[in-house]
PDB file of C-alpha atoms in Angstrom:
ATOM      1  CA  UNK C   1     131.590  95.475 130.265  1.00 58.00           C
ATOM      2  CA  UNK C   2     128.083  96.529 132.741  1.00 75.00           C
ATOM      3  CA  UNK C   3     125.507  93.556 133.741  1.00 80.00           C
ATOM      4  CA  UNK C   4     122.747  95.851 130.832  1.00 75.00           C
ATOM      5  CA  UNK C   5     125.188  95.577 127.900  1.00 82.00           C
ATOM      6  CA  UNK C   6     126.143  91.719 129.179  1.00 85.00           C
ATOM      7  CA  UNK C   7     122.908  91.153 128.662  1.00 80.00           C
ATOM      8  CA  UNK C   8     122.158  92.336 125.952  1.00 83.00           C
ATOM      9  CA  UNK C   9     125.421  90.371 124.147  1.00 89.00           C
ATOM     10  CA  UNK C  10     124.000  87.545 126.027  1.00 87.00           C
ATOM     11  CA  UNK C  11     120.563  87.159 124.812  1.00 84.00           C
ATOM     12  CA  UNK C  12     121.097  88.465 121.112  1.00 88.00           C
ATOM     13  CA  UNK C  13     124.065  85.788 121.171  1.00 92.00           C
ATOM     14  CA  UNK C  14     121.248  83.621 121.871  1.00 88.00           C
ATOM     15  CA  UNK C  15     118.703  84.440 119.363  1.00 89.00           C
ATOM     16  CA  UNK C  16     121.581  84.241 116.641  1.00 92.00           C
ATOM     17  CA  UNK C  17     121.930  80.076 117.669  1.00 94.00           C
ATOM     18  CA  UNK C  18     118.244  80.137 117.741  1.00 92.00           C
ATOM     19  CA  UNK C  19     118.163  81.380 113.853  1.00 92.00           C
ATOM     20  CA  UNK C  20     119.687  78.095 111.556  1.00 94.00           C
ATOM     21  CA  UNK C  21     116.855  76.115 113.966  1.00 94.00           C
ATOM     22  CA  UNK C  22     114.561  76.186 110.488  1.00 94.00           C
ATOM     23  CA  UNK C  23     117.208  75.776 108.831  1.00 94.00           C
ATOM     24  CA  UNK C  24     118.305  72.703 110.363  1.00 96.00           C
ATOM     25  CA  UNK C  25     114.755  71.609 109.602  1.00 94.00           C
ATOM     26  CA  UNK C  26     115.041  71.786 106.656  1.00 95.00           C
ATOM     27  CA  UNK C  27     118.744  70.109 105.635  1.00 95.00           C
ATOM     28  CA  UNK C  28     117.839  67.036 107.604  1.00 95.00           C
ATOM     29  CA  UNK C  29     116.464  64.601 105.346  1.00 94.00           C
ATOM     30  CA  UNK C  30     113.568  62.493 107.623  1.00 94.00           C
ATOM     31  CA  UNK C  31     110.353  62.860 109.050  1.00 95.00           C
ATOM     32  CA  UNK C  32     108.960  65.372 111.220  1.00 94.00           C
ATOM     33  CA  UNK C  33     108.823  62.392 114.499  1.00 95.00           C
ATOM     34  CA  UNK C  34     112.195  61.711 113.476  1.00 96.00           C
ATOM     35  CA  UNK C  35     113.926  64.815 113.317  1.00 96.00           C
ATOM     36  CA  UNK C  36     111.853  65.583 116.818  1.00 96.00           C
ATOM     37  CA  UNK C  37     113.233  62.883 118.517  1.00 97.00           C
ATOM     38  CA  UNK C  38     116.937  63.307 118.160  1.00 96.00           C
ATOM     39  CA  UNK C  39     116.460  67.617 118.577  1.00 96.00           C
ATOM     40  CA  UNK C  40     114.183  66.414 122.252  1.00 95.00           C
ATOM     41  CA  UNK C  41     118.066  63.738 122.592  1.00 96.00           C
ATOM     42  CA  UNK C  42     120.302  65.440 121.594  1.00 96.00           C
ATOM     43  CA  UNK C  43     119.338  68.677 123.345  1.00 95.00           C
ATOM     44  CA  UNK C  44     117.704  67.756 126.370  1.00 95.00           C
ATOM     45  CA  UNK C  45     120.465  65.408 127.082  1.00 95.00           C
ATOM     46  CA  UNK C  46     123.699  68.743 126.632  1.00 93.00           C
ATOM     47  CA  UNK C  47     120.883  71.275 129.383  1.00 93.00           C
ATOM     48  CA  UNK C  48     120.183  67.913 131.590  1.00 95.00           C
ATOM     49  CA  UNK C  49     124.153  67.526 132.162  1.00 94.00           C
ATOM     50  CA  UNK C  50     124.677  71.122 132.748  1.00 91.00           C
ATOM     51  CA  UNK C  51     121.947  71.550 134.856  1.00 92.00           C
ATOM     52  CA  UNK C  52     123.157  68.797 136.561  1.00 94.00           C
ATOM     53  CA  UNK C  53     126.834  69.873 137.165  1.00 92.00           C
ATOM     54  CA  UNK C  54     125.389  73.277 138.269  1.00 88.00           C
ATOM     55  CA  UNK C  55     122.658  72.495 140.683  1.00 88.00           C
ATOM     56  CA  UNK C  56     122.564  68.343 141.529  1.00 91.00           C
ATOM     57  CA  UNK C  57     119.072  67.346 141.550  1.00 91.00           C
ATOM     58  CA  UNK C  58     118.532  70.299 144.274  1.00 93.00           C
ATOM     59  CA  UNK C  59     117.194  72.075 140.771  1.00 90.00           C
ATOM     60  CA  UNK C  60     114.799  69.696 140.262  1.00 93.00           C
ATOM     61  CA  UNK C  61     113.468  69.352 143.328  1.00 94.00           C
ATOM     62  CA  UNK C  62     112.476  72.903 143.560  1.00 92.00           C
ATOM     63  CA  UNK C  63     110.083  72.663 140.034  1.00 92.00           C
ATOM     64  CA  UNK C  64     109.264  69.769 142.131  1.00 93.00           C
ATOM     65  CA  UNK C  65     107.247  72.018 144.329  1.00 94.00           C
ATOM     66  CA  UNK C  66     105.737  74.553 141.918  1.00 92.00           C
ATOM     67  CA  UNK C  67     102.745  71.954 141.281  1.00 93.00           C
ATOM     68  CA  UNK C  68     100.929  73.033 139.043  1.00 94.00           C
ATOM     69  CA  UNK C  69     101.948  75.914 137.183  1.00 92.00           C
ATOM     70  CA  UNK C  70     105.084  73.324 137.077  1.00 92.00           C
ATOM     71  CA  UNK C  71     103.114  70.390 135.177  1.00 95.00           C
ATOM     72  CA  UNK C  72     102.218  72.748 132.591  1.00 94.00           C
ATOM     73  CA  UNK C  73     104.573  74.698 132.211  1.00 92.00           C
ATOM     74  CA  UNK C  74     106.859  71.689 131.516  1.00 94.00           C
ATOM     75  CA  UNK C  75     103.901  70.244 129.736  1.00 96.00           C
ATOM     76  CA  UNK C  76     103.943  73.045 127.198  1.00 94.00           C
ATOM     77  CA  UNK C  77     106.801  72.946 126.741  1.00 93.00           C
ATOM     78  CA  UNK C  78     107.359  69.727 125.417  1.00 94.00           C
ATOM     79  CA  UNK C  79     104.432  69.967 122.932  1.00 94.00           C
ATOM     80  CA  UNK C  80     106.434  72.532 121.400  1.00 92.00           C
ATOM     81  CA  UNK C  81     110.025  71.271 120.790  1.00 90.00           C
ATOM     82  CA  UNK C  82     107.746  68.769 117.987  1.00 94.00           C
ATOM     83  CA  UNK C  83     104.835  71.451 117.123  1.00 95.00           C
ATOM     84  CA  UNK C  84     107.963  73.075 115.472  1.00 95.00           C
ATOM     85  CA  UNK C  85     109.301  70.632 113.394  1.00 95.00           C
ATOM     86  CA  UNK C  86     106.205  69.428 112.329  1.00 95.00           C
ATOM     87  CA  UNK C  87     105.441  73.403 112.128  1.00 95.00           C
ATOM     88  CA  UNK C  88     108.378  74.140 109.631  1.00 94.00           C
ATOM     89  CA  UNK C  89     107.395  70.654 107.977  1.00 93.00           C
ATOM     90  CA  UNK C  90     104.076  71.267 106.624  1.00 93.00           C
ATOM     91  CA  UNK C  91     104.202  75.015 106.137  1.00 92.00           C
ATOM     92  CA  UNK C  92     107.259  77.889 104.309  1.00 91.00           C
ATOM     93  CA  UNK C  93     110.099  79.166 107.690  1.00 92.00           C
ATOM     94  CA  UNK C  94     108.545  82.098 106.850  1.00 91.00           C
ATOM     95  CA  UNK C  95     105.809  81.481 107.339  1.00 92.00           C
ATOM     96  CA  UNK C  96     106.388  79.988 111.446  1.00 93.00           C
ATOM     97  CA  UNK C  97     108.517  82.432 112.414  1.00 92.00           C
ATOM     98  CA  UNK C  98     106.360  85.246 111.978  1.00 91.00           C
ATOM     99  CA  UNK C  99     103.644  83.690 112.818  1.00 92.00           C
ATOM    100  CA  UNK C 100     105.477  82.498 116.553  1.00 90.00           C
ATOM    101  CA  UNK C 101     106.145  85.633 116.594  1.00 88.00           C
ATOM    102  CA  UNK C 102     102.708  86.863 117.914  1.00 87.00           C
ATOM    103  CA  UNK C 103     103.711  84.955 121.118  1.00 86.00           C
ATOM    104  CA  UNK C 104     103.730  88.278 122.967  1.00 84.00           C
ATOM    105  CA  UNK C 105     100.152  89.017 122.415  1.00 87.00           C
ATOM    106  CA  UNK C 106      98.258  85.501 123.456  1.00 88.00           C
ATOM    107  CA  UNK C 107     100.597  86.375 126.791  1.00 85.00           C
ATOM    108  CA  UNK C 108      99.166  90.132 127.233  1.00 85.00           C
ATOM    109  CA  UNK C 109      95.626  87.623 126.601  1.00 88.00           C
ATOM    110  CA  UNK C 110      96.924  85.067 128.756  1.00 88.00           C
ATOM    111  CA  UNK C 111      98.392  87.461 131.401  1.00 84.00           C
ATOM    112  CA  UNK C 112      94.474  89.240 132.305  1.00 86.00           C
ATOM    113  CA  UNK C 113      92.579  85.630 132.236  1.00 87.00           C
ATOM    114  CA  UNK C 114      94.809  83.721 134.654  1.00 85.00           C
ATOM    115  CA  UNK C 115      96.180  86.649 136.120  1.00 80.00           C
ATOM    116  CA  UNK C 116      94.115  89.503 136.600  1.00 85.00           C
ATOM    117  CA  UNK C 117      97.017  91.733 134.278  1.00 81.00           C
ATOM    118  CA  UNK C 118      95.204  94.833 132.772  1.00 86.00           C
ATOM    119  CA  UNK C 119      95.549  95.528 128.960  1.00 82.00           C
ATOM    120  CA  UNK C 120      96.858  98.326 128.055  1.00 81.00           C
ATOM    121  CA  UNK C 121      95.291 100.845 125.367  1.00 82.00           C
ATOM    122  CA  UNK C 122      98.406 100.144 123.212  1.00 83.00           C
ATOM    123  CA  UNK C 123      98.043  97.216 123.354  1.00 82.00           C
ATOM    124  CA  UNK C 124      94.999  96.528 122.618  1.00 86.00           C
ATOM    125  CA  UNK C 125      95.955  98.962 118.940  1.00 87.00           C
ATOM    126  CA  UNK C 126      99.352  95.976 119.260  1.00 87.00           C
ATOM    127  CA  UNK C 127      96.981  92.385 118.762  1.00 87.00           C
ATOM    128  CA  UNK C 128      94.760  94.995 115.873  1.00 90.00           C
ATOM    129  CA  UNK C 129      97.812  94.454 113.651  1.00 91.00           C
ATOM    130  CA  UNK C 130      99.108  91.326 114.412  1.00 90.00           C
ATOM    131  CA  UNK C 131      96.277  89.888 114.007  1.00 90.00           C
ATOM    132  CA  UNK C 132      95.690  91.794 110.415  1.00 93.00           C
ATOM    133  CA  UNK C 133      99.844  90.459 109.447  1.00 90.00           C
ATOM    134  CA  UNK C 134      98.925  86.692 110.336  1.00 90.00           C
ATOM    135  CA  UNK C 135      95.744  87.068 108.425  1.00 91.00           C
ATOM    136  CA  UNK C 136      97.437  88.607 105.804  1.00 90.00           C
ATOM    137  CA  UNK C 137     100.248  85.246 105.747  1.00 90.00           C
ATOM    138  CA  UNK C 138      96.674  83.541 106.024  1.00 85.00           C
ATOM    139  CA  UNK C 139      95.536  84.583 103.426  1.00 85.00           C
ATOM    140  CA  UNK C 140      98.985  84.038 101.245  1.00 81.00           C
ATOM    141  CA  UNK C 141      99.356  79.963 102.869  1.00 78.00           C
ATOM    142  CA  UNK C 142      97.190  79.206  99.647  1.00 72.00           C
ATOM    143  CA  UNK C 143      99.089  80.771  97.278  1.00 72.00           C
ATOM    144  CA  UNK C 144     102.799  80.259  97.931  1.00 73.00           C
ATOM    145  CA  UNK C 145     104.411  77.252  96.988  1.00 77.00           C
ATOM    146  CA  UNK C 146     105.649  75.740 100.658  1.00 76.00           C
ATOM    147  CA  UNK C 147     102.590  77.274 102.473  1.00 79.00           C
ATOM    148  CA  UNK C 148     100.022  75.300 103.808  1.00 87.00           C
ATOM    149  CA  UNK C 149      96.882  76.372 106.411  1.00 88.00           C
ATOM    150  CA  UNK C 150      96.755  73.229 108.374  1.00 90.00           C
ATOM    151  CA  UNK C 151     101.195  73.989 109.411  1.00 91.00           C
ATOM    152  CA  UNK C 152     100.747  77.673 109.668  1.00 93.00           C
ATOM    153  CA  UNK C 153      97.931  76.378 112.303  1.00 94.00           C
ATOM    154  CA  UNK C 154     100.042  74.332 113.849  1.00 95.00           C
ATOM    155  CA  UNK C 155     102.347  77.254 114.095  1.00 94.00           C
ATOM    156  CA  UNK C 156      99.636  79.576 115.447  1.00 94.00           C
ATOM    157  CA  UNK C 157      98.836  77.082 118.321  1.00 95.00           C
ATOM    158  CA  UNK C 158     103.376  76.663 119.017  1.00 94.00           C
ATOM    159  CA  UNK C 159     103.327  80.517 120.056  1.00 91.00           C
ATOM    160  CA  UNK C 160      99.839  80.125 121.877  1.00 93.00           C
ATOM    161  CA  UNK C 161     101.374  76.486 124.038  1.00 93.00           C
ATOM    162  CA  UNK C 162     104.907  78.499 124.697  1.00 88.00           C
ATOM    163  CA  UNK C 163     102.418  82.313 125.443  1.00 88.00           C
ATOM    164  CA  UNK C 164     100.711  80.022 127.842  1.00 90.00           C
ATOM    165  CA  UNK C 165     104.267  77.940 129.343  1.00 89.00           C
ATOM    166  CA  UNK C 166     105.592  80.967 130.132  1.00 85.00           C
ATOM    167  CA  UNK C 167     102.343  82.949 132.074  1.00 86.00           C
ATOM    168  CA  UNK C 168     102.683  79.229 133.938  1.00 87.00           C
ATOM    169  CA  UNK C 169     106.139  80.577 134.974  1.00 85.00           C
ATOM    170  CA  UNK C 170     105.540  83.943 135.607  1.00 81.00           C
ATOM    171  CA  UNK C 171     103.008  82.434 138.560  1.00 84.00           C
ATOM    172  CA  UNK C 172     106.384  80.393 139.614  1.00 84.00           C
ATOM    173  CA  UNK C 173     109.050  83.553 139.040  1.00 77.00           C
ATOM    174  CA  UNK C 174     110.728  82.615 141.888  1.00 80.00           C
ATOM    175  CA  UNK C 175     111.913  79.499 140.878  1.00 84.00           C
ATOM    176  CA  UNK C 176     113.461  78.298 138.018  1.00 83.00           C
ATOM    177  CA  UNK C 177     111.909  76.632 135.266  1.00 87.00           C
ATOM    178  CA  UNK C 178     115.662  75.482 133.432  1.00 88.00           C
ATOM    179  CA  UNK C 179     115.671  71.937 134.781  1.00 92.00           C
ATOM    180  CA  UNK C 180     112.130  71.570 133.567  1.00 92.00           C
ATOM    181  CA  UNK C 181     113.387  72.205 129.936  1.00 93.00           C
ATOM    182  CA  UNK C 182     115.711  69.157 129.993  1.00 95.00           C
ATOM    183  CA  UNK C 183     113.117  67.424 131.275  1.00 95.00           C
ATOM    184  CA  UNK C 184     109.858  68.462 128.653  1.00 95.00           C
ATOM    185  CA  UNK C 185     112.472  68.651 125.733  1.00 96.00           C
ATOM    186  CA  UNK C 186     113.261  64.399 126.787  1.00 96.00           C
ATOM    187  CA  UNK C 187     109.547  63.307 127.394  1.00 96.00           C
ATOM    188  CA  UNK C 188     108.660  64.805 123.891  1.00 96.00           C
ATOM    189  CA  UNK C 189     111.207  62.378 122.183  1.00 96.00           C
ATOM    190  CA  UNK C 190     110.092  59.615 124.714  1.00 96.00           C
ATOM    191  CA  UNK C 191     106.563  60.612 122.886  1.00 96.00           C
ATOM    192  CA  UNK C 192     108.168  60.889 119.188  1.00 96.00           C
ATOM    193  CA  UNK C 193     109.684  57.566 119.266  1.00 96.00           C
ATOM    194  CA  UNK C 194     107.480  55.284 118.367  1.00 95.00           C
ATOM    195  CA  UNK C 195     106.341  56.961 115.505  1.00 95.00           C
ATOM    196  CA  UNK C 196     110.538  57.743 114.818  1.00 94.00           C
ATOM    197  CA  UNK C 197     113.070  55.792 112.785  1.00 92.00           C
ATOM    198  CA  UNK C 198     115.901  57.600 114.620  1.00 92.00           C
ATOM    199  CA  UNK C 199     118.492  54.966 113.818  1.00 91.00           C
ATOM    200  CA  UNK C 200     118.995  55.150 110.810  1.00 91.00           C
ATOM    201  CA  UNK C 201     118.663  58.815 109.578  1.00 92.00           C
ATOM    202  CA  UNK C 202     121.897  59.307 112.696  1.00 93.00           C
ATOM    203  CA  UNK C 203     123.649  56.725 111.111  1.00 91.00           C
ATOM    204  CA  UNK C 204     123.530  58.400 107.882  1.00 91.00           C
ATOM    205  CA  UNK C 205     123.313  62.939 109.113  1.00 95.00           C
ATOM    206  CA  UNK C 206     124.647  62.622 112.902  1.00 94.00           C
ATOM    207  CA  UNK C 207     126.586  65.635 112.314  1.00 95.00           C
ATOM    208  CA  UNK C 208     123.724  68.117 111.407  1.00 95.00           C
ATOM    209  CA  UNK C 209     121.636  65.975 114.623  1.00 96.00           C
ATOM    210  CA  UNK C 210     124.543  66.544 116.585  1.00 95.00           C
ATOM    211  CA  UNK C 211     124.643  70.163 115.430  1.00 96.00           C
ATOM    212  CA  UNK C 212     120.869  71.092 115.490  1.00 95.00           C
ATOM    213  CA  UNK C 213     120.708  69.576 118.964  1.00 94.00           C
ATOM    214  CA  UNK C 214     124.001  72.136 120.226  1.00 94.00           C
ATOM    215  CA  UNK C 215     122.319  74.651 118.738  1.00 95.00           C
ATOM    216  CA  UNK C 216     119.509  74.509 120.185  1.00 93.00           C
ATOM    217  CA  UNK C 217     121.900  73.783 124.005  1.00 92.00           C
ATOM    218  CA  UNK C 218     124.041  77.214 123.620  1.00 91.00           C
ATOM    219  CA  UNK C 219     120.439  79.369 122.692  1.00 90.00           C
ATOM    220  CA  UNK C 220     118.263  78.020 125.020  1.00 86.00           C
ATOM    221  CA  UNK C 221     120.639  78.264 128.079  1.00 84.00           C
ATOM    222  CA  UNK C 222     121.681  82.018 126.883  1.00 86.00           C
ATOM    223  CA  UNK C 223     117.596  83.320 126.198  1.00 81.00           C
ATOM    224  CA  UNK C 224     117.539  81.900 129.730  1.00 78.00           C
ATOM    225  CA  UNK C 225     120.626  83.686 131.525  1.00 76.00           C
ATOM    226  CA  UNK C 226     120.290  87.094 128.951  1.00 73.00           C
ATOM    227  CA  UNK C 227     116.851  88.616 130.075  1.00 70.00           C
ATOM    228  CA  UNK C 228     117.993  88.016 133.583  1.00 70.00           C
ATOM    229  CA  UNK C 229     119.892  91.838 132.970  1.00 76.00           C
ATOM    230  CA  UNK C 230     117.576  93.395 130.791  1.00 72.00           C
ATOM    231  CA  UNK C 231     114.110  94.239 130.271  1.00 66.00           C
ATOM    232  CA  UNK C 232     111.380  92.193 128.939  1.00 66.00           C
ATOM    233  CA  UNK C 233     110.685  94.844 126.172  1.00 65.00           C
ATOM    234  CA  UNK C 234     114.810  95.388 124.883  1.00 73.00           C
ATOM    235  CA  UNK C 235     114.073  90.947 125.105  1.00 75.00           C
ATOM    236  CA  UNK C 236     111.257  90.937 122.546  1.00 76.00           C
ATOM    237  CA  UNK C 237     112.739  93.500 120.311  1.00 76.00           C
ATOM    238  CA  UNK C 238     116.143  91.476 119.667  1.00 80.00           C
ATOM    239  CA  UNK C 239     113.692  88.502 119.772  1.00 82.00           C
ATOM    240  CA  UNK C 240     112.365  90.069 116.874  1.00 83.00           C
ATOM    241  CA  UNK C 241     116.179  89.251 115.058  1.00 86.00           C
ATOM    242  CA  UNK C 242     114.747  86.083 114.563  1.00 86.00           C
ATOM    243  CA  UNK C 243     111.476  86.587 112.941  1.00 87.00           C
ATOM    244  CA  UNK C 244     113.721  88.108 110.370  1.00 87.00           C
ATOM    245  CA  UNK C 245     117.432  86.447 110.196  1.00 91.00           C
ATOM    246  CA  UNK C 246     115.675  82.372 109.481  1.00 91.00           C
ATOM    247  CA  UNK C 247     113.524  83.055 106.479  1.00 92.00           C
ATOM    248  CA  UNK C 248     115.992  85.175 104.818  1.00 91.00           C
ATOM    249  CA  UNK C 249     118.886  82.336 106.383  1.00 93.00           C
ATOM    250  CA  UNK C 250     116.537  79.568 105.204  1.00 93.00           C
ATOM    251  CA  UNK C 251     115.764  81.511 101.749  1.00 92.00           C
ATOM    252  CA  UNK C 252     120.068  81.786 100.870  1.00 93.00           C
ATOM    253  CA  UNK C 253     120.651  78.296 101.559  1.00 94.00           C
ATOM    254  CA  UNK C 254     118.402  75.862 100.255  1.00 91.00           C
ATOM    255  CA  UNK C 255     116.141  78.920  97.738  1.00 90.00           C
ATOM    256  CA  UNK C 256     112.746  78.717  99.856  1.00 89.00           C
ATOM    257  CA  UNK C 257     111.020  81.699  98.469  1.00 87.00           C
ATOM    258  CA  UNK C 258     109.253  83.098 101.321  1.00 87.00           C
ATOM    259  CA  UNK C 259     106.372  85.110  98.472  1.00 86.00           C
ATOM    260  CA  UNK C 260     104.588  88.030  98.595  1.00 89.00           C
ATOM    261  CA  UNK C 261     101.739  87.501 101.158  1.00 88.00           C
ATOM    262  CA  UNK C 262     104.475  85.794 103.526  1.00 89.00           C
ATOM    263  CA  UNK C 263     106.629  88.830 103.311  1.00 90.00           C
ATOM    264  CA  UNK C 264     104.022  91.585 103.780  1.00 92.00           C
ATOM    265  CA  UNK C 265     102.323  90.133 106.157  1.00 91.00           C
ATOM    266  CA  UNK C 266     105.198  89.661 108.300  1.00 90.00           C
ATOM    267  CA  UNK C 267     107.012  93.456 107.728  1.00 91.00           C
ATOM    268  CA  UNK C 268     103.168  94.172 109.315  1.00 92.00           C
ATOM    269  CA  UNK C 269     103.790  92.129 112.774  1.00 90.00           C
ATOM    270  CA  UNK C 270     107.107  92.190 112.926  1.00 89.00           C
ATOM    271  CA  UNK C 271     106.862  95.724 112.386  1.00 90.00           C
ATOM    272  CA  UNK C 272     104.058  96.855 114.521  1.00 89.00           C
ATOM    273  CA  UNK C 273     105.775  94.399 117.505  1.00 87.00           C
ATOM    274  CA  UNK C 274     108.853  96.561 117.016  1.00 86.00           C
ATOM    275  CA  UNK C 275     107.125  99.809 117.474  1.00 88.00           C
ATOM    276  CA  UNK C 276     104.769  98.515 120.339  1.00 84.00           C
ATOM    277  CA  UNK C 277     108.298  97.712 122.106  1.00 80.00           C
ATOM    278  CA  UNK C 278     109.793 100.732 121.180  1.00 83.00           C
ATOM    279  CA  UNK C 279     107.619 103.129 123.025  1.00 84.00           C
ATOM    280  CA  UNK C 280     106.953 100.410 125.779  1.00 78.00           C
ATOM    281  CA  UNK C 281     111.291 101.081 126.020  1.00 75.00           C
ATOM    282  CA  UNK C 282     111.276 104.818 125.465  1.00 79.00           C
ATOM    283  CA  UNK C 283     108.460 105.123 128.594  1.00 77.00           C
ATOM    284  CA  UNK C 284     109.841 102.934 131.135  1.00 68.00           C
ATOM    285  CA  UNK C 285     113.496 104.773 130.281  1.00 69.00           C
ATOM    286  CA  UNK C 286     111.682 108.041 130.621  1.00 70.00           C
ATOM    287  CA  UNK C 287     109.584 106.676 134.065  1.00 67.00           C
ATOM    288  CA  UNK C 288     113.026 106.231 135.645  1.00 64.00           C
ATOM    289  CA  UNK C 289     113.880 109.813 134.812  1.00 54.00           C
ATOM    290  CA  UNK C 290     115.273 111.970 137.449  1.00 51.00           C
ATOM    291  CA  UNK C 291     112.700 115.006 137.313  1.00 41.00           C
ATOM    292  CA  UNK C 292     114.965 118.046 136.843  1.00 44.00           C
ATOM    293  CA  UNK C 293     113.751 120.770 139.747  1.00 40.00           C
ATOM    294  CA  UNK C 294     111.823 123.847 138.525  1.00 39.00           C
ATOM    295  CA  UNK C 295     114.680 126.636 138.716  1.00 36.00           C
TER     296      UNK C 295
END
């Protein structure tokens, strides 16, 4: 197996492990702070053990030396953990995953503002298409059962925060930020602890809680490892699978109908991003092709 195929398989497997995340939030009978607490504790502890086993404390020291950029990354990742749970609690799963799929748009804007990277004409059209799709989703939130604009706003904040975290990580790309992830998860759990009721919930639903943490741990590790072997466009295309499969899984298991507006808006968002990344991927492959000599 060559490295490119290995990267595709690892990343795709990581996406499949993250798909049930929102389903676990639906299945665990608890409030958002309690689910967030256990999600952070279980996943954070497993990843922490893995980091310590592979790197010891060296990885944490390297992250600490990144300074402000590393701190921003850690804080933003910590914010996205409970933010995702809160968004799923307040609005439909379809709305959440379709809105979070807009993360590349925010990443482009932040890269322009903080890294000085230009925005291509193609990306401008992509951003316009994504915003149209998000507008359709927001329009339908008032008419779809289980959806609300408050949860949509939280999901939008999660998308922006994660994109900003990735932008901060790019400023210190020579340093692996993996050790910051368990720190972020555990810090988020500590913040949620005073508002949570972890004891009774764990006693009654510990299989779901542990499974939730296990899935998040595996997906985090795979989605960190896989992109090392493939291009960012290929990663973006594979991650779109989560936006398609997660609502279908929740619809199938608990009968949560995403509603027509979410489906239409989601098709617009996913379709625009799919086409945009496919064009980018093809253009990069053509650029790498050897020039054929003219006879």
